[in-house]
XYZ file of C-alpha atoms in Angstrom:
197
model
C 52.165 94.340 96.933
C 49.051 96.708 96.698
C 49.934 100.592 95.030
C 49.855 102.204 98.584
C 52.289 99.911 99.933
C 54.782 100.339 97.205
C 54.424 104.294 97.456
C 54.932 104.340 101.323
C 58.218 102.164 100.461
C 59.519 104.809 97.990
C 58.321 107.351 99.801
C 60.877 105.914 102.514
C 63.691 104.828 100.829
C 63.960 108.595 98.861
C 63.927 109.872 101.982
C 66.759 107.701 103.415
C 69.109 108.319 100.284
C 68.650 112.198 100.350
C 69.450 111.678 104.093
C 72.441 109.695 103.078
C 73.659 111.900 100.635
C 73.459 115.295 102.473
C 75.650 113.383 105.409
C 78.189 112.727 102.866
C 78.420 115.825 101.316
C 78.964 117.234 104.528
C 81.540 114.974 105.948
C 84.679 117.308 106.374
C 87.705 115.926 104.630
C 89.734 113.507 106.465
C 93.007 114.884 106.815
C 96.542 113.030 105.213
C 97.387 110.550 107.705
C 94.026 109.119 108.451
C 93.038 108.270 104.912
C 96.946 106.800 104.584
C 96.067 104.824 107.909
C 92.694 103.897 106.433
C 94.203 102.871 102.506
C 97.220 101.079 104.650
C 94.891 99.131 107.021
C 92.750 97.820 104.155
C 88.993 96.733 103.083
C 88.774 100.060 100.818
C 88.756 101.979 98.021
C 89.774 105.187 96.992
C 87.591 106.581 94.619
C 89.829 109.618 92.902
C 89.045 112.291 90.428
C 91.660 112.805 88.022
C 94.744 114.996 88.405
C 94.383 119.045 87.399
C 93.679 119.026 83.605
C 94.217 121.947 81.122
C 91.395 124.646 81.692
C 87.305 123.605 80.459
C 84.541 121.690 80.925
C 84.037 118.458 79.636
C 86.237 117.561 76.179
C 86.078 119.140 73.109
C 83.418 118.632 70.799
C 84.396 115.294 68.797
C 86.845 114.000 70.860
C 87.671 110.837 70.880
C 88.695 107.677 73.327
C 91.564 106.763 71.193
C 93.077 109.935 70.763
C 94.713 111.752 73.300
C 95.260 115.114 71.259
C 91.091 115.411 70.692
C 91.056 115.446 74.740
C 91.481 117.852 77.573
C 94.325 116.110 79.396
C 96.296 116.673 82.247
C 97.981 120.011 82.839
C 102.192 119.665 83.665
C 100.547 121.190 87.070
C 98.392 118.176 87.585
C 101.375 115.721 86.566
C 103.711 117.072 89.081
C 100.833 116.851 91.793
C 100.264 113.137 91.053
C 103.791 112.515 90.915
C 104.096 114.007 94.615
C 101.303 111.907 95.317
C 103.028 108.366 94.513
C 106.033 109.922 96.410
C 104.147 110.118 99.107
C 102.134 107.067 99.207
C 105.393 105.091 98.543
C 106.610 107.055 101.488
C 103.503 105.990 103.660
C 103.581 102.303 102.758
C 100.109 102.703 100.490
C 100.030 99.694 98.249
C 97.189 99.284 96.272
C 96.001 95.838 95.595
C 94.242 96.871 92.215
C 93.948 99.719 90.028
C 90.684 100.330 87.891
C 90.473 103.471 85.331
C 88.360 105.192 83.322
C 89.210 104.550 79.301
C 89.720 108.690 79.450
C 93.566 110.188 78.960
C 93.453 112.080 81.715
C 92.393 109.438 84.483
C 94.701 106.666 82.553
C 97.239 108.778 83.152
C 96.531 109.570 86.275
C 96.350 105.481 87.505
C 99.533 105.313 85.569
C 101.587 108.068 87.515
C 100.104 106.169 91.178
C 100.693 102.570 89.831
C 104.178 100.794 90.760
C 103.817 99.394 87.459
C 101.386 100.174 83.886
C 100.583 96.599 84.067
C 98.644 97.123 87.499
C 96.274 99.386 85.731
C 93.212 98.173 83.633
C 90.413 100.088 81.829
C 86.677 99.303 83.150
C 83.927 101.688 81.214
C 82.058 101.430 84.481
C 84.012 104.064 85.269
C 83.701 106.419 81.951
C 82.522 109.970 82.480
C 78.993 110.558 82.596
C 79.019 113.832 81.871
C 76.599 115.586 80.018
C 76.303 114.545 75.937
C 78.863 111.994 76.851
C 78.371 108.327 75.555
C 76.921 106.552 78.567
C 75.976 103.108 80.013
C 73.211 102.011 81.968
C 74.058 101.615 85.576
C 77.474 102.501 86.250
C 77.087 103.349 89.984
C 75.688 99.551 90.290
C 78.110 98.007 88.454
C 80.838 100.103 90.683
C 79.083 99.356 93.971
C 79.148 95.557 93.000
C 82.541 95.500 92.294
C 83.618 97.120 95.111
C 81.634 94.514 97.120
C 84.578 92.266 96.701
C 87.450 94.356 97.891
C 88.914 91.860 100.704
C 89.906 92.829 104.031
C 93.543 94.006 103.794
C 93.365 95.315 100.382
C 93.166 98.870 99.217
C 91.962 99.481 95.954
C 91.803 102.950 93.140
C 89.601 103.548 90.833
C 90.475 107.006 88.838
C 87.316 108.286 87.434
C 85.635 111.759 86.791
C 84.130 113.916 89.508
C 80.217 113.651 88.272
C 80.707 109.981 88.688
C 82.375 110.035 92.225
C 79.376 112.559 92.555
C 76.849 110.009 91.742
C 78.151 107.219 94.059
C 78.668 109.809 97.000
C 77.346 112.765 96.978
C 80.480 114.434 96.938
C 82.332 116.887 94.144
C 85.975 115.968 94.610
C 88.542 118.445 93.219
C 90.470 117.343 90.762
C 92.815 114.897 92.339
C 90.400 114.868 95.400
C 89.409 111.300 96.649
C 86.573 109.593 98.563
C 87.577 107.097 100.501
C 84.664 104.217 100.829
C 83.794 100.851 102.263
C 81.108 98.374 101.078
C 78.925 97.164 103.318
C 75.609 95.160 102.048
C 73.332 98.301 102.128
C 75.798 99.754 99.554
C 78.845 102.189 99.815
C 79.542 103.578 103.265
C 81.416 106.981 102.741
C 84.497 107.482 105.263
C 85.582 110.852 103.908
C 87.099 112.891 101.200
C 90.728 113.048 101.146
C 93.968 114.094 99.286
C 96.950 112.331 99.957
């Protein structure tokens, strides 16, 4: 492919993700019961930022993986939201087929407060924070998008992860235990809407 050619093409496709991402960032949020319909009907994922934490940015310098104390971690405001949260997606009939989670306290316990059961809920480093000075992998967002490419029909899945990831993938800054709802298609993600349940 000659030089020109390949600039034209990049030229175009920029253009169509910075299209695509202003459109999601301003879809208004879905309200309650159509992201429960959505989750209950199937073929998507619910890609949630972590419950309220304890006030700051990021974790404290040194923290560690392993350690829970060396974290910031979810406020007993933030538990008691998630808890209403499984209330009320047991309430709804909101089963989720699988359960992926950052290897951070905060989302882990987040997935662990939704699940019906621990067991549901694995660790994927796909799903790590990002943030800023953070230890990082290369691609995330691909490895996300190609995992999500196998969510079946009538299953709902979670994946609790940190807001600059959710950023990345969408274009939208949940709030802490803000979701974006998504579907994959084969052009990638298609965003349905930001939602708390």
């Amino acid at each position: 492919m000659q030089p020109i050619m390949r600039r034209v093409l990049l030229a175009l496709f920029l253009t169509l993700l910075t299209v695509t991402v202003a459109v999601a960032a301003a879809l208004p949020p879905l309200n309650r019961a159509d992201g429960q319909a959505l989750l209950r009907q199937g073929g998507v994922a619910l890609l949630l930022r972590h419950g309220q934490t304890m006030p700051g940015v990021g974790d404290p310098p040194g923290f560690k993986l392993g350690d829970c104390a060396t974290q910031r971690n979810l406020s007993p405001d933030g538990r008691e939201a998630i808890r209403a949260m499984a209330a009320r997606n047991r309430q709804s009939g909101i089963r989720f087929s699988r359960i992926y989670t950052s290897e951070w306290c905060r989302t882990r316990d987040t997935a662990r407060l939704l699940a019906e059961s621990v067991a549901m809920v694995r660790d994927w480093s796909a799903l790590n924070s990002q943030f800023s000075g953070n230890p990082t992998m290369a691609d995330p967002d691909d490895r996300v998008r190609t995992l999500l490419g196998s969510v079946r029909m009538r299953e709902s899945w979670l994946l609790v992860t940190h807001q600059v990831n959710i950023a990345s993938l969408t274009g939208i800054s949940p709030a802490s235990g803000e979701g974006v709802l998504v579907r994959a298609s084969p052009s990638g993600l298609v965003v349905l809407g930001r939602v708390t349940l």
